[in-house]
PDB file of C-alpha atoms in Angstrom:
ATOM      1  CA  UNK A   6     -46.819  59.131 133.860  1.00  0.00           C
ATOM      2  CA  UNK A   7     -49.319  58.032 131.459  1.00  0.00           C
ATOM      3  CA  UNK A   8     -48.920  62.059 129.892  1.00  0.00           C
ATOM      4  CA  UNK A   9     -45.312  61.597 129.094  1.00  0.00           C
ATOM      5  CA  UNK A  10     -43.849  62.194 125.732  1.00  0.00           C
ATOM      6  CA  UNK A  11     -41.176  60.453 124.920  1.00  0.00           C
ATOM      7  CA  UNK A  12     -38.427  62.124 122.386  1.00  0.00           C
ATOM      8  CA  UNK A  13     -35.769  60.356 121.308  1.00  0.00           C
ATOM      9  CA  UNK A  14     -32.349  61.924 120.393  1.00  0.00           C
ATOM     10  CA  UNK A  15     -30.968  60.583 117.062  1.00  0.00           C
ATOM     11  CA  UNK A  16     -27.202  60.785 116.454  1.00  0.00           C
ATOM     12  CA  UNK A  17     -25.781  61.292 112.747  1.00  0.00           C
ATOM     13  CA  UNK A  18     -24.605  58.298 111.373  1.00  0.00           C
ATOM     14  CA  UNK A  19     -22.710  59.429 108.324  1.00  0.00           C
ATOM     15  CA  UNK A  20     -20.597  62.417 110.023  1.00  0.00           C
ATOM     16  CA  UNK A  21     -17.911  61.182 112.726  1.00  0.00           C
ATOM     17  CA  UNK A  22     -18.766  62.864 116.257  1.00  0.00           C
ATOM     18  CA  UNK A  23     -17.170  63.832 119.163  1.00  0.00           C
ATOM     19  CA  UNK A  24     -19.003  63.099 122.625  1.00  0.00           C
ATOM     20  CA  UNK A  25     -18.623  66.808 122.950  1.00  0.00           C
ATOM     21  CA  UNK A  26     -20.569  67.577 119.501  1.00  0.00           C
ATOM     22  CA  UNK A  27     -22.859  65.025 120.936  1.00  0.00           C
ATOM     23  CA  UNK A  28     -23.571  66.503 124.203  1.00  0.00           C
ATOM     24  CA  UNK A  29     -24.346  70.293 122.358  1.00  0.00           C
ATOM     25  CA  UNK A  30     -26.650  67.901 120.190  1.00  0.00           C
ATOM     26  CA  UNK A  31     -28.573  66.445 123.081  1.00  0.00           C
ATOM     27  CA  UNK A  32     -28.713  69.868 124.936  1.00  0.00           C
ATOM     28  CA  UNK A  33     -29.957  71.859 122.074  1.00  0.00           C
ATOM     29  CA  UNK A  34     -32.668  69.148 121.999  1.00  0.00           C
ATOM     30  CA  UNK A  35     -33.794  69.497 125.943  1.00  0.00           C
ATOM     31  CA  UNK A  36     -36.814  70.735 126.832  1.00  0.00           C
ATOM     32  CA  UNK A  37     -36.214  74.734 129.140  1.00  0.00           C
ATOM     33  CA  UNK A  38     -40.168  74.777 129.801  1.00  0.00           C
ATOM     34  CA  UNK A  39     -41.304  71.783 131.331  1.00  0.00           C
ATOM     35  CA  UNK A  40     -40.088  68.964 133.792  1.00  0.00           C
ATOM     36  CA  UNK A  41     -38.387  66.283 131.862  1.00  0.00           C
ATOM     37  CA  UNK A  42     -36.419  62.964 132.679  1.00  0.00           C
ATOM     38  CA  UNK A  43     -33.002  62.093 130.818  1.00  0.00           C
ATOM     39  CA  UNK A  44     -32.805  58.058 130.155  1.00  0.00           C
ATOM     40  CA  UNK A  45     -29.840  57.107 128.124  1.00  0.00           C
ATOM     41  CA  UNK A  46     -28.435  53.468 127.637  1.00  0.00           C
ATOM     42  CA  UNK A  47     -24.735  52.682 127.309  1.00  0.00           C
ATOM     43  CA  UNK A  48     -22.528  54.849 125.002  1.00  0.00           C
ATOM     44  CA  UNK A  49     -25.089  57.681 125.832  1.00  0.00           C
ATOM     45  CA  UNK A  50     -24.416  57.916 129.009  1.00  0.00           C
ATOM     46  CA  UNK A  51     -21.948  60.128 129.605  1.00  0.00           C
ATOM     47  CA  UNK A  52     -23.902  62.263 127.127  1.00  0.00           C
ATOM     48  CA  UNK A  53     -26.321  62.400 129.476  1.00  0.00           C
ATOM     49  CA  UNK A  54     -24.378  62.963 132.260  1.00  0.00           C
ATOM     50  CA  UNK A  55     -22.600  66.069 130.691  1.00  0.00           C
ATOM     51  CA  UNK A  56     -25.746  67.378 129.261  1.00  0.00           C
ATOM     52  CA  UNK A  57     -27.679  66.850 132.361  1.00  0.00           C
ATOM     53  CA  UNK A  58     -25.053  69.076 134.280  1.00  0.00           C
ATOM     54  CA  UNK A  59     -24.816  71.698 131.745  1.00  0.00           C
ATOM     55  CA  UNK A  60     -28.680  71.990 131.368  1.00  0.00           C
ATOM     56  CA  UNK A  61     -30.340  75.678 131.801  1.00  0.00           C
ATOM     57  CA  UNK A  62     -33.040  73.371 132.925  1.00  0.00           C
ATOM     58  CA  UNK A  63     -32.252  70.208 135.191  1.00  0.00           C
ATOM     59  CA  UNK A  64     -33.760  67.138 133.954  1.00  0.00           C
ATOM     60  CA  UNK A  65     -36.849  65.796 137.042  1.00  0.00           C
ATOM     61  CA  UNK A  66     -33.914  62.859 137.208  1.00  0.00           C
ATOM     62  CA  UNK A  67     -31.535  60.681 135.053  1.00  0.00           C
ATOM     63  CA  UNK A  68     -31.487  56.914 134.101  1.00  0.00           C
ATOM     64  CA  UNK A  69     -28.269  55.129 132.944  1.00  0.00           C
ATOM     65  CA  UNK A  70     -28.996  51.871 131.789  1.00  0.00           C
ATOM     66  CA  UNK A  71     -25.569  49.377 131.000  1.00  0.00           C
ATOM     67  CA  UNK A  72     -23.830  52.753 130.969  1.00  0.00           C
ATOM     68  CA  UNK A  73     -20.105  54.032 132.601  1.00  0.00           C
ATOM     69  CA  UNK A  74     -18.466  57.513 133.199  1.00  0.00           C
ATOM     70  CA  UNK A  75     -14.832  56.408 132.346  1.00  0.00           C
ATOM     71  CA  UNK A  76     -13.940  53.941 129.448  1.00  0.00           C
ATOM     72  CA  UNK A  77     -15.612  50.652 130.534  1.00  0.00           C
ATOM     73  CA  UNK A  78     -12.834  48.313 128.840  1.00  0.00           C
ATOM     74  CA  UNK A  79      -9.889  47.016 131.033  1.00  0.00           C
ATOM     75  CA  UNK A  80      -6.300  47.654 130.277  1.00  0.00           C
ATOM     76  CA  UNK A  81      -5.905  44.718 128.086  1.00  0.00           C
ATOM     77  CA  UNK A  82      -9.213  45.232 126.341  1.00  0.00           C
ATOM     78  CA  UNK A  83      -8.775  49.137 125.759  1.00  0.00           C
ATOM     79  CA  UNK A  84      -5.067  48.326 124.245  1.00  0.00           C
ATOM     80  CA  UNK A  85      -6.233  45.940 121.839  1.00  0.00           C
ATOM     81  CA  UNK A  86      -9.099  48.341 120.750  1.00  0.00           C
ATOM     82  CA  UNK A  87      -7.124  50.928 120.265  1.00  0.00           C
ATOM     83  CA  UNK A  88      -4.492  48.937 118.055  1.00  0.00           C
ATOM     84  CA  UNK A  89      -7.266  47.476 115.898  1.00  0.00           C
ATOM     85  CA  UNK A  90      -9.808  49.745 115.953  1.00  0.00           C
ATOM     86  CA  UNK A  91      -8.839  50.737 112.138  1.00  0.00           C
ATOM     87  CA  UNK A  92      -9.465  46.816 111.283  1.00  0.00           C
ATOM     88  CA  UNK A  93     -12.239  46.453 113.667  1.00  0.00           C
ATOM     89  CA  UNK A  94     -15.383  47.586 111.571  1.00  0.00           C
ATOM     90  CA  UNK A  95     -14.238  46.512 108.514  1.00  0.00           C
ATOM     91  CA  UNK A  96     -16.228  43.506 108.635  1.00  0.00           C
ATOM     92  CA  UNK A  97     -19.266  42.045 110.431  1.00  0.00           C
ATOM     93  CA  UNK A  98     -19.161  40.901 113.748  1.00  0.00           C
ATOM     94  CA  UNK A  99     -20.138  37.170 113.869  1.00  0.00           C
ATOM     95  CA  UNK A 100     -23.397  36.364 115.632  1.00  0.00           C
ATOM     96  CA  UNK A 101     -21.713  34.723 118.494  1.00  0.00           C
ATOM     97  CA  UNK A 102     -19.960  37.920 119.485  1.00  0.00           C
ATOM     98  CA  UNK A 103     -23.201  39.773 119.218  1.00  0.00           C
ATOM     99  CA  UNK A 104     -24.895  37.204 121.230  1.00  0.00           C
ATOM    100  CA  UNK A 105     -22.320  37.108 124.012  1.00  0.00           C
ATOM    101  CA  UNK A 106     -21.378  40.644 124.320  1.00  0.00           C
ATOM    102  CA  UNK A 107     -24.461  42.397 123.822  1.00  0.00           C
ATOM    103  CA  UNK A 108     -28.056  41.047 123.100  1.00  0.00           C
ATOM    104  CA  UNK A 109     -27.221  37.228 125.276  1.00  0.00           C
ATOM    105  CA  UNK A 110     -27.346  34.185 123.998  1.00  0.00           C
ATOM    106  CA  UNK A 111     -30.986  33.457 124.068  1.00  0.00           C
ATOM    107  CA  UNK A 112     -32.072  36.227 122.448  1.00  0.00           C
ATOM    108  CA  UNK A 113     -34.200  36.191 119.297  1.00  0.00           C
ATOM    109  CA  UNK A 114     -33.248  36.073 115.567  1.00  0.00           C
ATOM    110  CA  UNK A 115     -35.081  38.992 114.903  1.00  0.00           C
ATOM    111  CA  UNK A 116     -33.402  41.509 117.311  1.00  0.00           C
ATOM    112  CA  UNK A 117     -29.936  39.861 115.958  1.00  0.00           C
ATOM    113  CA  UNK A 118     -30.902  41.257 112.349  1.00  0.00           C
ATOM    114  CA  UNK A 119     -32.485  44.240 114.033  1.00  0.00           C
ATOM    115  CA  UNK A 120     -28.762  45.108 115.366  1.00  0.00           C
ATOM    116  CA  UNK A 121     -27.332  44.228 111.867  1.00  0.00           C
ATOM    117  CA  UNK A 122     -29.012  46.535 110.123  1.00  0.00           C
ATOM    118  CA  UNK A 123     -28.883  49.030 112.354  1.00  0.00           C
ATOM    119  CA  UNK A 124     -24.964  48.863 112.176  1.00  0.00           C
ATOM    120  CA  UNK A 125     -25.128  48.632 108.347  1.00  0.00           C
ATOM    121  CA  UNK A 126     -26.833  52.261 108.802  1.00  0.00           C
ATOM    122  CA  UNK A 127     -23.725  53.609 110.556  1.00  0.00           C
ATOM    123  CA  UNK A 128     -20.508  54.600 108.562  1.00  0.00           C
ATOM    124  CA  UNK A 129     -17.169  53.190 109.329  1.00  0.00           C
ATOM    125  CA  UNK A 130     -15.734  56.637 110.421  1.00  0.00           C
ATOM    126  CA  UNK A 131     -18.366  57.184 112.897  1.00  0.00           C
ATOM    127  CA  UNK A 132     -18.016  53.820 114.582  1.00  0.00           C
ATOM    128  CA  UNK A 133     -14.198  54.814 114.380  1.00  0.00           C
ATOM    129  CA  UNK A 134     -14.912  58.015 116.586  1.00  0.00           C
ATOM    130  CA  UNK A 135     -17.388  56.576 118.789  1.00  0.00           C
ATOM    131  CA  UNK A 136     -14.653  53.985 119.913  1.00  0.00           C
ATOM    132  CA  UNK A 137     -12.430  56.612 120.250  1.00  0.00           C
ATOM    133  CA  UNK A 138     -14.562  58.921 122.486  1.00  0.00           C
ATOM    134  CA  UNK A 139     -14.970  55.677 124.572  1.00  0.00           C
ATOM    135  CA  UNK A 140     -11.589  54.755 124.802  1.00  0.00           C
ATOM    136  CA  UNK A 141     -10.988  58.651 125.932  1.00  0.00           C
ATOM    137  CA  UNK A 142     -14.019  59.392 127.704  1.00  0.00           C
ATOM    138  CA  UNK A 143     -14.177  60.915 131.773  1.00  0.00           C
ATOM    139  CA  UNK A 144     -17.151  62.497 132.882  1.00  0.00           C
ATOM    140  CA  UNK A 145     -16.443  62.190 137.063  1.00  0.00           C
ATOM    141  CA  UNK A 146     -16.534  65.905 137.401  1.00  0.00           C
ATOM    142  CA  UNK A 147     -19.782  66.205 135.603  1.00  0.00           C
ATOM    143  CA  UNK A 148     -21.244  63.093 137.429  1.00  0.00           C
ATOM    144  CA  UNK A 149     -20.147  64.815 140.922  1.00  0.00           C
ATOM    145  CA  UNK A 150     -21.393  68.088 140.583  1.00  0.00           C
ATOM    146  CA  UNK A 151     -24.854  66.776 139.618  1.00  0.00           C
ATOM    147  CA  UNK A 152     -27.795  67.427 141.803  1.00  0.00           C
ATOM    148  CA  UNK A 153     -30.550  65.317 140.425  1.00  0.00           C
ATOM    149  CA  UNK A 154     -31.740  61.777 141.251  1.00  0.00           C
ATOM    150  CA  UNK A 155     -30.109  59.335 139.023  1.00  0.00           C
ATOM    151  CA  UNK A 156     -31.085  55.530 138.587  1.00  0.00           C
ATOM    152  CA  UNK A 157     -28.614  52.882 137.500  1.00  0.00           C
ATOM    153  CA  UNK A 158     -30.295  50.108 135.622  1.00  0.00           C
ATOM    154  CA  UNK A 159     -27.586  47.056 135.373  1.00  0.00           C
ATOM    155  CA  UNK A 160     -27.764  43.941 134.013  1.00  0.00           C
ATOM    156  CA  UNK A 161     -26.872  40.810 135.811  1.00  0.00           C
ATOM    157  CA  UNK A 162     -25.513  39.003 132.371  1.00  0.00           C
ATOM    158  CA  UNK A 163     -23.618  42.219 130.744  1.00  0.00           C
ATOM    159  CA  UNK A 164     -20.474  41.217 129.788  1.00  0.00           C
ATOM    160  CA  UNK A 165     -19.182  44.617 128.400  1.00  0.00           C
ATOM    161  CA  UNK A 166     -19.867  47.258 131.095  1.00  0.00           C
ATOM    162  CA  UNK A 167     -18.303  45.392 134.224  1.00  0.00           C
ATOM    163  CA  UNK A 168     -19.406  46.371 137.828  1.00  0.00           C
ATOM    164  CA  UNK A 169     -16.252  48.544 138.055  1.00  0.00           C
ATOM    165  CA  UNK A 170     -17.800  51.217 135.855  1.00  0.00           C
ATOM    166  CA  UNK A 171     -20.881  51.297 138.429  1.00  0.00           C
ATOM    167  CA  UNK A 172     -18.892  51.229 141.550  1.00  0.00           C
ATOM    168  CA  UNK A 173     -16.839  54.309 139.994  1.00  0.00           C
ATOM    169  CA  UNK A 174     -19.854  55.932 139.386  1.00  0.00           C
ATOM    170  CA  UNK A 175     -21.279  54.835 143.001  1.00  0.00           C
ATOM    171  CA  UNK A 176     -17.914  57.008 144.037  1.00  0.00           C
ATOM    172  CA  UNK A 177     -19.190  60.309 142.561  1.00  0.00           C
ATOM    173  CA  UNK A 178     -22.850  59.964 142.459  1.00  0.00           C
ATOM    174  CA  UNK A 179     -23.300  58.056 146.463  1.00  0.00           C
ATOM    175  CA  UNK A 180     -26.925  58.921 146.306  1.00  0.00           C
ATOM    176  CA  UNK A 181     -27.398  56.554 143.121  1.00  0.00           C
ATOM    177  CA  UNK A 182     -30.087  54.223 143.117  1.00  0.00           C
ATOM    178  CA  UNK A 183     -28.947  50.455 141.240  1.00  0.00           C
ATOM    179  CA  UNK A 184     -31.609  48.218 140.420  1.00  0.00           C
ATOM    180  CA  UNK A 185     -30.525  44.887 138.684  1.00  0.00           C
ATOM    181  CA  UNK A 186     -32.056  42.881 135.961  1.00  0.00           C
ATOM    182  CA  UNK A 187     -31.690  39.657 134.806  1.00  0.00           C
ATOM    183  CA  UNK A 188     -30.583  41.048 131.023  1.00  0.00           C
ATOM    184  CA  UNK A 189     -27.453  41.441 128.892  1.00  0.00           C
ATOM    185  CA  UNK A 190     -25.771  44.684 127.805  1.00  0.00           C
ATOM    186  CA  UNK A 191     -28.676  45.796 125.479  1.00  0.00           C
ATOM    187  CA  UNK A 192     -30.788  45.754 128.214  1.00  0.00           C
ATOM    188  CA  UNK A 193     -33.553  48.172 127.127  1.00  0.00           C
ATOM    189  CA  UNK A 194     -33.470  46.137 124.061  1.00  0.00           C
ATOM    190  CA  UNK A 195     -33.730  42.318 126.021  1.00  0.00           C
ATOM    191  CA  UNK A 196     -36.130  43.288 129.032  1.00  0.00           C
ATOM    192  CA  UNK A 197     -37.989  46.744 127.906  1.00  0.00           C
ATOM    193  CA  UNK A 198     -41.003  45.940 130.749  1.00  0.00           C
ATOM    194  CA  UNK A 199     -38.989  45.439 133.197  1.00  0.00           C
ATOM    195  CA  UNK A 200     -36.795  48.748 132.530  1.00  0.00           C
ATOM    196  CA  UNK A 201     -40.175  50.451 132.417  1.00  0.00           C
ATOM    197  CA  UNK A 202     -41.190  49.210 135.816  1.00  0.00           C
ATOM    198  CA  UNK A 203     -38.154  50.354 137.589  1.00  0.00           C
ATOM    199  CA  UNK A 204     -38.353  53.844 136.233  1.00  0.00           C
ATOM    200  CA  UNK A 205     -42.339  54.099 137.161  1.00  0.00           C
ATOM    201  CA  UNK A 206     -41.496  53.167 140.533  1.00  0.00           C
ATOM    202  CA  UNK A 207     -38.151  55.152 140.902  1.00  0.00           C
ATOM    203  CA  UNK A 208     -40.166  57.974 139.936  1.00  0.00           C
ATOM    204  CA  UNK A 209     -43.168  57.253 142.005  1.00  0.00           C
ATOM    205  CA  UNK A 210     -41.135  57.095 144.879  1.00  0.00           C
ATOM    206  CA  UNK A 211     -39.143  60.050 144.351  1.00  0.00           C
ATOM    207  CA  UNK A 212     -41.599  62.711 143.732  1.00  0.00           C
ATOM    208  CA  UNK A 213     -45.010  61.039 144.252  1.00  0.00           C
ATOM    209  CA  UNK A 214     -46.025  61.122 141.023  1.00  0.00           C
ATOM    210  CA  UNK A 215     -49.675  59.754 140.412  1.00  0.00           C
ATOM    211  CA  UNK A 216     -50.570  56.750 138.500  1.00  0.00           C
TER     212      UNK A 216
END
C-alpha cells in the first residue's frame, strides 16, 4: 500500500458535461497495465460505476464514498430542483446550507472557504448540467453486472445522500461492503484518516495485501 500512486481525475469546469462525456473522461484516464483501485466520492460515483464496468482492465476494487446509483433527491426535492435549477447557482449558497448539507456544522472556517472557492472555479452552465445528470442519472445495470469488490463508505450525519440510495445499491451490488463514519456528506473532506483506514483494511482483507 505504501507504493500506491494516487491520480486524481479532474473534470472541466468551464465546458458543461454529460455523465457520459465524463465516464469516456475517466476511462481514457485508467490505467490497462497495472492493478488499480477506483475511489470516487458522491457525484462521481456513478462515474465510477460505469467506468469500472466498461474498463478493458477491471479496477483491484471500487470505493463509493456518500455516493448513489439513481438520483439521491426524493420526489419533492428532485421537483423543486428541477424547477429552480436555472435560479439555483445564480448566487451563493449561505454558510448554513453548506454547513448542514454538506461539510456539518462543526466543521472549520477554512474548509467552508475551501468549498467557496472551489465553486467560484466552476461555471454556472456546468453546475447546470451536473444537476441535470443527477436529476437523470441510473446506473443499476452497470452496478449489477460488476464483478469487483466494492466498499461503501457512508456517513452517519449526511443529510443529502439518504440510506435509500445505499439500500438500492445493496439491491444490485449484495456483496457490498458498508462501513459507517461518524461524518457529513463531504466525508473524504471531514474525516480523511478515517476513510483511509477503512480502505487499508478493506483491501488488506480482500487480497492480503502487505503492510
Amino acid at each position: 500500500l505504501q507504493d500506491a500512486a494516487p491520480s486524481v481525475v479532474c473534470y472541466p469546469n468551464q465546458t458543461p458535461q454529460t455523465y457520459e462525456s465524463l465516464v469516456q473522461l475517466v476511462s481514457a484516464a485508467l490505467p490497462c497495465d497495472v492493478p488499480y483501485i477506483l475511489i470516487a466520492e458522491s457525484f462521481s460515483g456513478p462515474i465510477a460505476i460505469q467506468a469500472a464496468a466498461l474498463a478493458r482492465l477491471r479496477p483491484h476494487a471500487l470505493i463509493l464514498c456518500a455516493s448513489f446509483a439513481t438520483c439521491p433527491l426524493g420526489p419533492i426535492l428532485g421537483m423543486v430542483a428541477r424547477l429552480g435549477s436555472r435560479l439555483l447557482f445564480q448566487v451563493r449558497p449561505p454558510e448554513w446550507f453548506i454547513r448542514r448539507y454538506l461539510v456539518g456544522e462543526d466543521a472549520p472556517k477554512k474548509l467552508i472557504e475551501d468549498f467557496y472557492r472551489a465553486l467560484g472555479a466552476v461555471s454556472v452552465p456546468v453546475l447546470e448540467a451536473r444537476l441535470d445528470s443527477i436529476l437523470q442519472v441510473n446506473v443499476l445495470r452497470d452496478l449489477a453486472a460488476l464483478s469487483v469488490p466494492v466498499l461503501y463508505i457512508r456517513g452517519s450525519q449526511d443529510r443529502l445522500v439518504k440510506a435509500e440510495s445505499l439500500r438500492i445499491i445493496q439491491n444490485f451490488c449484495p456483496g457490498v461492503q458498508i462501513e459507517t463514519v461518524n461524518a457529513p456528506h463531504l466525508i473524504l473532506q471531514r474525516a480523511p484518516e478515517r476513510c483511509v483506514e477503512l480502505i487499508r483494511r478493506f483491501l488488506l482483507k480482500k487480497f492480503a495485501i502487505a503492510s
